[in-house]
Tab-separated table of C-alpha atoms in Angstrom:
chain	number	residue	atom	x	y	z
A	1	MET	CA	56.228	105.023	-54.167
A	2	ILE	CA	58.725	105.984	-56.583
A	3	HIS	CA	60.531	109.626	-55.923
A	4	PRO	CA	59.679	111.737	-58.989
A	5	MET	CA	63.310	112.514	-59.361
A	6	HIS	CA	64.713	109.004	-58.659
A	7	PRO	CA	67.423	107.855	-61.173
A	8	SER	CA	66.525	104.586	-61.399
A	9	GLY	CA	62.891	105.133	-62.029
A	10	GLY	CA	61.338	105.336	-65.577
A	11	PHE	CA	59.848	108.421	-66.848
A	12	GLN	CA	56.476	107.037	-67.054
A	13	SER	CA	56.636	106.005	-63.168
A	14	ARG	CA	58.039	109.109	-61.968
A	15	TRP	CA	55.460	111.310	-64.098
A	16	ASN	CA	52.532	109.126	-62.894
A	17	THR	CA	53.896	109.541	-59.206
A	18	LEU	CA	54.102	113.475	-59.697
A	19	VAL	CA	51.004	113.599	-61.541
A	20	ARG	CA	49.088	111.731	-59.149
A	21	SER	CA	50.348	114.016	-56.195
A	22	LEU	CA	49.297	117.245	-57.660
A	23	LEU	CA	46.488	119.397	-56.188
A	24	VAL	CA	44.897	120.168	-59.314
A	25	GLU	CA	41.385	119.427	-61.030
A	26	SER	CA	40.858	115.857	-61.853
A	27	SER	CA	40.482	117.094	-65.511
A	28	VAL	CA	44.400	118.238	-65.743
A	29	LYS	CA	45.412	114.688	-64.195
A	30	HIS	CA	43.526	112.928	-66.362
A	31	VAL	CA	44.940	114.875	-69.337
A	32	ALA	CA	48.286	114.689	-68.015
A	33	MET	CA	48.114	110.838	-67.747
A	34	SER	CA	46.490	110.328	-71.228
A	35	ALA	CA	49.098	112.759	-72.871
A	36	ALA	CA	51.944	110.415	-71.415
A	37	LEU	CA	50.694	107.485	-73.242
A	38	TYR	CA	51.510	109.492	-76.583
A	39	ALA	CA	55.233	110.312	-75.406
A	40	ASN	CA	58.513	108.163	-75.753
A	41	PHE	CA	58.243	105.870	-72.744
A	42	GLU	CA	61.944	106.618	-71.680
A	43	ASP	CA	62.122	110.476	-71.540
A	44	GLY	CA	58.627	112.076	-72.221
A	45	GLU	CA	59.869	113.697	-75.458
A	46	SER	CA	58.051	113.594	-78.897
A	47	CYS	CA	54.683	113.723	-77.626
A	48	PHE	CA	52.073	114.165	-79.962
A	49	PRO	CA	48.700	113.763	-78.136
A	50	GLY	CA	46.368	115.802	-80.377
A	51	ILE	CA	43.422	117.429	-79.138
A	52	SER	CA	40.816	115.054	-80.553
A	53	HIS	CA	42.816	112.091	-79.315
A	54	LEU	CA	42.873	113.399	-75.518
A	55	GLU	CA	38.980	114.524	-75.946
A	56	ARG	CA	38.235	110.709	-76.710
A	57	ASP	CA	40.886	109.115	-74.288
A	58	THR	CA	39.207	111.294	-71.392
A	59	GLY	CA	35.543	112.216	-72.560
A	60	TYR	CA	36.549	116.016	-71.963
A	61	THR	CA	35.720	118.621	-74.005
A	62	ASP	CA	37.957	120.517	-76.317
A	63	LYS	CA	38.135	123.700	-73.985
A	64	THR	CA	38.669	121.398	-71.291
A	65	VAL	CA	41.570	119.418	-72.630
A	66	ARG	CA	43.053	122.893	-74.042
A	67	ARG	CA	42.955	124.424	-70.695
A	68	ALA	CA	44.576	121.476	-68.889
A	69	LEU	CA	47.373	121.592	-71.405
A	70	GLN	CA	47.880	125.213	-70.350
A	71	VAL	CA	47.984	124.357	-66.903
A	72	LEU	CA	50.544	121.658	-67.645
A	73	ARG	CA	52.515	124.446	-69.593
A	74	GLY	CA	52.434	127.104	-66.530
A	75	MET	CA	53.768	124.269	-64.219
A	76	ASP	CA	56.649	123.765	-66.930
A	77	MET	CA	55.323	120.191	-66.986
A	78	ALA	CA	54.864	120.120	-70.904
A	79	ARG	CA	56.864	121.977	-72.931
A	80	LEU	CA	55.619	123.234	-76.471
A	81	VAL	CA	58.276	121.723	-79.145
A	82	ARG	CA	56.536	122.676	-82.282
A	83	ARG	CA	52.992	124.016	-83.423
A	84	GLY	CA	51.017	121.538	-85.503
A	85	VAL	CA	49.422	121.893	-88.602
A	86	PRO	CA	45.677	120.788	-88.250
A	87	HIS	CA	44.758	120.848	-91.812
A	88	LYS	CA	47.515	118.509	-92.488
A	89	GLY	CA	46.901	116.128	-89.668
A	90	ARG	CA	49.907	117.310	-87.680
A	91	SER	CA	49.280	117.409	-84.012
A	92	ASP	CA	51.403	119.837	-81.437
A	93	GLU	CA	54.421	118.524	-80.194
A	94	TYR	CA	55.262	118.378	-76.605
A	95	THR	CA	58.119	117.433	-74.310
A	96	LEU	CA	56.590	116.102	-71.084
A	97	GLN	CA	59.050	116.781	-68.166
A	98	ILE	CA	59.499	116.822	-64.265
A	99	PRO	CA	60.440	120.409	-63.800
A	100	ASP	CA	63.374	121.355	-61.344
A	101	GLY	CA	61.261	123.316	-59.323
A	102	TRP	CA	58.635	120.410	-58.892
A	103	THR	CA	58.911	120.363	-54.963
A	104	GLY	CA	57.764	124.033	-55.166
A	105	LEU	CA	54.491	122.842	-56.858
A	106	PRO	CA	51.464	121.957	-54.517
A	107	LEU	CA	51.627	118.530	-54.019
A	108	GLN	CA	50.184	116.088	-51.627
A	109	GLY	CA	52.842	114.469	-49.298
A	110	PRO	CA	54.462	111.303	-50.491
A	111	LYS	CA	52.274	109.076	-47.990
A	112	GLY	CA	49.045	111.011	-49.090
A	113	LEU	CA	48.371	111.754	-45.416
A	114	PRO	CA	45.390	114.609	-44.774
A	115	PHE	CA	46.193	118.049	-44.415
A	116	THR	CA	45.860	119.833	-40.882
A	117	CYS	CA	43.846	123.210	-40.885
A	118	ALA	CA	46.029	125.907	-39.670
A	119	PHE	CA	43.185	127.436	-37.519
A	120	CYS	CA	41.444	124.476	-36.192
A	121	LEU	CA	43.947	121.695	-36.460
A	122	LYS	CA	41.439	119.439	-37.951
A	123	ASP	CA	42.548	116.791	-40.744
A	124	PHE	CA	40.996	117.543	-44.173
A	125	ASN	CA	41.575	116.560	-47.612
A	126	PRO	CA	41.983	119.639	-49.817
A	127	LYS	CA	40.241	120.077	-53.296
A	128	GLY	CA	42.696	120.437	-56.193
A	129	HIS	CA	42.379	123.631	-58.394
A	130	SER	CA	44.412	125.705	-60.477
A	131	LEU	CA	44.498	129.420	-61.783
A	132	VAL	CA	46.295	129.754	-65.320
A	133	LYS	CA	46.852	132.942	-67.399
A	134	PRO	CA	48.945	133.458	-70.672
A	135	VAL	CA	52.168	135.243	-70.154
A	136	GLU	CA	55.290	136.138	-72.391
A	137	GLY	CA	58.294	133.672	-72.644
A	138	PRO	CA	58.721	130.187	-73.578
A	139	ARG	CA	56.149	128.572	-71.229
A	140	GLY	CA	53.236	130.678	-72.816
A	141	TYR	CA	51.121	130.341	-69.503
A	142	GLN	CA	51.479	130.688	-65.637
A	143	THR	CA	49.824	128.464	-63.334
A	144	SER	CA	49.040	129.538	-59.785
A	145	TRP	CA	46.796	128.689	-56.761
A	146	TYR	CA	44.647	129.972	-53.796
A	147	LEU	CA	46.919	128.442	-51.300
A	148	ASP	CA	44.527	129.315	-48.244
A	149	LYS	CA	42.294	126.504	-49.947
A	150	PHE	CA	45.137	123.956	-49.000
A	151	ILE	CA	45.671	125.383	-45.791
A	152	PHE	CA	42.486	126.080	-44.161
A	153	CYS	CA	39.681	123.636	-43.934
A	154	THR	CA	35.929	124.345	-45.097
A	155	ARG	CA	33.859	124.555	-42.101
A	156	ALA	CA	30.355	123.139	-42.462
A	157	GLY	CA	27.343	125.196	-42.911
A	158	LYS	CA	27.058	128.057	-45.194
A	159	LYS	CA	26.703	130.715	-42.564
A	160	ALA	CA	29.578	129.528	-40.523
A	161	PRO	CA	32.651	131.838	-40.740
A	162	SER	CA	35.350	130.036	-42.388
A	163	CYS	CA	38.778	128.845	-40.798
A	164	ARG	CA	40.410	131.480	-42.583
A	165	ALA	CA	38.167	134.082	-41.720
A	166	LEU	CA	38.440	133.212	-37.856
A	167	TRP	CA	42.235	133.012	-38.420
A	168	ASP	CA	42.287	136.563	-39.749
A	169	ARG	CA	40.193	137.663	-36.715
A	170	ASP	CA	42.444	136.334	-34.231
A	171	ARG	CA	45.456	137.727	-35.915
A	172	GLY	CA	43.887	141.192	-36.367
A	173	ARG	CA	43.276	140.838	-32.345
A	174	ARG	CA	46.610	140.728	-32.020
A	175	GLY	CA	47.986	143.085	-34.386
A	176	GLU	CA	49.297	140.572	-36.733
A	177	PRO	CA	48.999	140.658	-40.427
A	178	ALA	CA	45.965	138.890	-42.331
A	179	TRP	CA	46.409	136.337	-44.815
A	180	ARG	CA	46.124	138.973	-48.013
A	181	GLU	CA	49.078	140.798	-46.329
A	182	LEU	CA	51.282	137.676	-45.831
A	183	VAL	CA	54.031	137.684	-48.475
A	184	SER	CA	54.308	134.281	-50.662
A	185	SER	CA	57.170	132.544	-48.784
A	186	VAL	CA	55.228	132.699	-45.627
A	187	LYS	CA	52.136	131.350	-47.345
A	188	TRP	CA	54.065	128.383	-48.924
A	189	GLU	CA	55.708	127.712	-45.329
A	190	MET	CA	52.149	127.492	-43.961
A	191	PHE	CA	51.206	124.880	-47.040
A	192	TYR	CA	54.286	122.746	-46.012
A	193	ALA	CA	53.179	122.869	-42.233
A	194	ALA	CA	49.489	122.182	-43.080
A	195	ARG	CA	50.958	119.250	-45.168
A	196	GLY	CA	52.978	118.013	-42.874
A	197	GLU	CA	55.295	115.711	-44.928
A	198	ASP	CA	57.696	116.328	-47.559
A	199	TRP	CA	59.789	114.661	-50.394
A	200	ALA	CA	62.967	114.865	-48.890
A	201	GLU	CA	63.264	111.379	-48.729
A	202	GLU	CA	63.464	109.039	-51.466
A	203	TYR	CA	60.320	106.868	-51.499
A	204	ARG	CA	60.005	103.630	-53.510
Protein backbone atom coordinates (compact mmCIF):
# COMPACT_ATOMS: atom_id res chain seq x y z
CA MET A 1 0.00 0.00 0.00
CA ILE A 2 1.38 3.41 -0.92
CA HIS A 3 1.88 5.95 1.85
CA PRO A 4 -0.50 8.95 1.49
CA MET A 5 2.47 11.33 1.40
CA HIS A 6 4.92 9.15 -0.53
CA PRO A 7 6.67 11.43 -3.07
CA SER A 8 6.63 8.82 -5.83
CA GLY A 9 2.94 8.10 -5.51
CA GLY A 10 0.50 9.75 -7.88
CA PHE A 11 -2.23 11.87 -6.34
CA GLN A 12 -5.01 9.41 -7.15
CA SER A 13 -3.19 6.51 -5.46
CA ARG A 14 -2.39 8.56 -2.37
CA TRP A 15 -5.91 9.97 -2.21
CA ASN A 16 -7.49 6.53 -2.52
CA THR A 17 -5.25 5.16 0.25
CA LEU A 18 -6.25 7.97 2.61
CA VAL A 19 -9.97 7.71 1.78
CA ARG A 20 -9.97 3.93 2.13
CA SER A 21 -8.34 4.23 5.59
CA LEU A 22 -10.70 6.87 7.00
CA LEU A 23 -13.07 5.82 9.78
CA VAL A 24 -16.05 7.70 8.35
CA GLU A 25 -19.37 6.70 6.81
CA SER A 26 -19.27 4.70 3.59
CA SER A 27 -21.18 7.52 1.90
CA VAL A 28 -18.32 9.97 2.60
CA LYS A 29 -15.78 7.50 1.21
CA HIS A 30 -17.86 6.83 -1.89
CA VAL A 31 -18.37 10.54 -2.62
CA ALA A 32 -14.65 11.19 -2.05
CA MET A 33 -13.66 8.46 -4.50
CA SER A 34 -16.16 9.68 -7.08
CA ALA A 35 -15.18 13.34 -6.70
CA ALA A 36 -11.56 12.46 -7.45
CA LEU A 37 -12.60 11.31 -10.92
CA TYR A 38 -13.50 14.93 -11.74
CA ALA A 39 -10.15 16.35 -10.54
CA ASN A 40 -6.77 16.64 -12.22
CA PHE A 41 -5.17 13.23 -12.00
CA GLU A 42 -1.76 14.65 -11.05
CA ASP A 43 -2.64 17.03 -8.20
CA GLY A 44 -6.37 16.93 -7.35
CA GLU A 45 -6.98 20.49 -8.53
CA SER A 46 -9.71 21.82 -10.84
CA CYS A 47 -12.31 19.45 -9.41
CA PHE A 48 -15.78 20.22 -10.78
CA PRO A 49 -17.82 17.23 -9.55
CA GLY A 50 -21.31 18.74 -9.58
CA ILE A 51 -23.90 17.53 -7.07
CA SER A 52 -26.09 15.95 -9.75
CA HIS A 53 -23.14 14.04 -11.19
CA LEU A 54 -22.18 12.73 -7.76
CA GLU A 55 -25.79 11.74 -7.11
CA ARG A 56 -25.82 9.67 -10.29
CA ASP A 57 -22.36 8.22 -9.67
CA THR A 58 -23.00 7.16 -6.09
CA GLY A 59 -26.75 6.61 -5.93
CA TYR A 60 -26.98 8.88 -2.88
CA THR A 61 -29.44 11.72 -2.39
CA ASP A 62 -28.62 15.41 -2.79
CA LYS A 63 -28.56 15.78 1.00
CA THR A 64 -26.15 12.87 1.51
CA VAL A 65 -23.78 14.09 -1.21
CA ARG A 66 -23.73 17.63 0.18
CA ARG A 67 -23.07 16.39 3.70
CA ALA A 68 -20.21 14.18 2.46
CA LEU A 69 -18.58 17.20 0.80
CA GLN A 70 -19.00 19.16 4.04
CA VAL A 71 -17.28 16.36 5.97
CA LEU A 72 -14.40 16.38 3.47
CA ARG A 73 -14.10 20.15 3.75
CA GLY A 74 -14.15 19.87 7.55
CA MET A 75 -11.17 17.50 7.35
CA ASP A 76 -9.37 19.90 4.98
CA MET A 77 -9.45 17.24 2.26
CA ALA A 78 -11.62 19.30 -0.08
CA ARG A 79 -11.09 23.05 -0.40
CA LEU A 80 -13.79 25.14 -2.04
CA VAL A 81 -12.07 27.32 -4.63
CA ARG A 82 -15.02 28.94 -6.34
CA ARG A 83 -18.79 28.83 -6.03
CA GLY A 84 -20.61 27.62 -9.11
CA VAL A 85 -23.51 29.23 -10.95
CA PRO A 86 -26.18 26.51 -11.12
CA HIS A 87 -28.49 28.28 -13.56
CA LYS A 88 -25.55 28.60 -15.97
CA GLY A 89 -24.57 24.97 -15.52
CA ARG A 90 -21.38 25.77 -13.59
CA SER A 91 -20.51 23.51 -10.66
CA ASP A 92 -18.57 24.46 -7.55
CA GLU A 93 -14.81 24.13 -8.01
CA TYR A 94 -12.79 22.23 -5.43
CA THR A 95 -9.19 21.29 -4.85
CA LEU A 96 -8.81 17.83 -3.35
CA GLN A 97 -5.75 17.48 -1.14
CA ILE A 98 -3.95 15.34 1.39
CA PRO A 99 -4.01 17.69 4.40
CA ASP A 100 -0.81 18.40 6.30
CA GLY A 101 -2.38 16.98 9.45
CA TRP A 102 -3.70 13.82 7.82
CA THR A 103 -2.13 11.58 10.49
CA GLY A 104 -4.37 13.32 13.03
CA LEU A 105 -7.50 12.03 11.31
CA PRO A 106 -9.18 8.85 12.61
CA LEU A 107 -7.61 6.28 10.31
CA GLN A 108 -7.24 2.56 10.25
CA GLY A 109 -3.62 1.48 10.40
CA PRO A 110 -1.68 0.89 7.17
CA LYS A 111 -2.31 -2.87 7.39
CA GLY A 112 -5.98 -2.52 8.33
CA LEU A 113 -5.62 -4.59 11.50
CA PRO A 114 -8.50 -4.79 14.02
CA PHE A 115 -8.55 -2.38 16.94
CA THR A 116 -8.17 -3.58 20.54
CA CYS A 117 -10.84 -2.53 23.03
CA ALA A 118 -9.32 -0.46 25.85
CA PHE A 119 -11.40 -2.32 28.45
CA CYS A 120 -11.95 -5.97 27.48
CA LEU A 121 -8.90 -6.16 25.17
CA LYS A 122 -10.90 -7.96 22.47
CA ASP A 123 -10.23 -7.22 18.81
CA PHE A 124 -13.00 -5.38 16.94
CA ASN A 125 -13.60 -3.38 13.79
CA PRO A 126 -14.89 0.09 14.69
CA LYS A 127 -17.68 1.57 12.58
CA GLY A 128 -16.96 4.84 10.84
CA HIS A 129 -18.93 7.97 11.63
CA SER A 130 -18.52 11.75 11.60
CA LEU A 131 -19.99 14.93 13.04
CA VAL A 132 -19.93 18.12 10.99
CA LYS A 133 -20.87 21.69 11.79
CA PRO A 134 -20.44 25.04 9.99
CA VAL A 135 -17.68 27.32 11.28
CA GLU A 136 -16.12 30.61 10.33
CA GLY A 137 -13.02 30.51 8.18
CA PRO A 138 -11.89 29.19 4.80
CA ARG A 139 -12.89 25.58 5.47
CA GLY A 140 -16.46 26.51 6.29
CA TYR A 141 -16.99 23.29 8.28
CA GLN A 142 -15.44 21.38 11.15
CA THR A 143 -15.49 17.59 11.30
CA SER A 144 -15.20 15.70 14.57
CA TRP A 145 -15.80 12.21 15.97
CA TYR A 146 -16.86 10.34 19.10
CA LEU A 147 -13.44 8.79 19.73
CA ASP A 148 -14.82 6.39 22.33
CA LYS A 149 -16.61 4.52 19.54
CA PHE A 150 -13.19 3.70 18.07
CA ILE A 151 -11.61 2.81 21.42
CA PHE A 152 -14.24 0.66 23.12
CA CYS A 153 -16.04 -2.25 21.50
CA THR A 154 -19.80 -2.74 21.57
CA ARG A 155 -20.70 -5.62 23.85
CA ALA A 156 -23.44 -8.04 22.86
CA GLY A 157 -26.84 -7.65 24.48
CA LYS A 158 -28.90 -4.50 24.84
CA LYS A 159 -28.95 -4.71 28.64
CA ALA A 160 -25.25 -5.41 29.03
CA PRO A 161 -23.19 -2.40 30.13
CA SER A 162 -20.88 -1.07 27.47
CA CYS A 163 -17.13 -1.46 27.73
CA ARG A 164 -16.84 2.30 28.07
CA ALA A 165 -19.32 2.27 31.00
CA LEU A 166 -17.36 -0.53 32.69
CA TRP A 167 -14.10 1.34 32.06
CA ASP A 168 -15.60 4.48 33.65
CA ARG A 169 -16.83 2.41 36.61
CA ASP A 170 -13.40 0.96 37.28
CA ARG A 171 -11.75 4.37 36.90
CA GLY A 172 -14.22 5.85 39.37
CA ARG A 173 -13.41 3.17 41.93
CA ARG A 174 -9.74 4.12 41.65
CA GLY A 175 -10.49 7.83 41.86
CA GLU A 176 -9.36 8.43 38.28
CA PRO A 177 -11.05 10.70 35.69
CA ALA A 178 -13.91 9.27 33.63
CA TRP A 179 -13.87 9.36 29.83
CA ARG A 180 -15.77 12.65 29.55
CA GLU A 181 -13.25 14.31 31.88
CA LEU A 182 -10.20 13.40 29.79
CA VAL A 183 -8.54 16.02 27.62
CA SER A 184 -8.51 15.53 23.87
CA SER A 185 -4.81 14.63 23.67
CA VAL A 186 -5.28 11.71 26.08
CA LYS A 187 -8.26 10.44 24.08
CA TRP A 188 -6.21 10.50 20.90
CA GLU A 189 -3.39 8.63 22.65
CA MET A 190 -5.95 5.96 23.56
CA PHE A 191 -7.11 5.90 19.95
CA TYR A 192 -3.58 5.23 18.70
CA ALA A 193 -3.12 2.54 21.36
CA ALA A 194 -6.37 0.85 20.29
CA ARG A 195 -5.26 0.96 16.65
CA GLY A 196 -1.91 -0.51 17.54
CA GLU A 197 -0.11 0.49 14.33
CA ASP A 198 0.73 3.82 12.75
CA TRP A 199 1.82 5.40 9.50
CA ALA A 200 5.38 6.21 10.56
CA GLU A 201 6.81 3.93 7.90
CA GLU A 202 6.27 4.41 4.20
CA TYR A 203 4.29 1.43 2.99
CA ARG A 204 4.16 0.47 -0.65
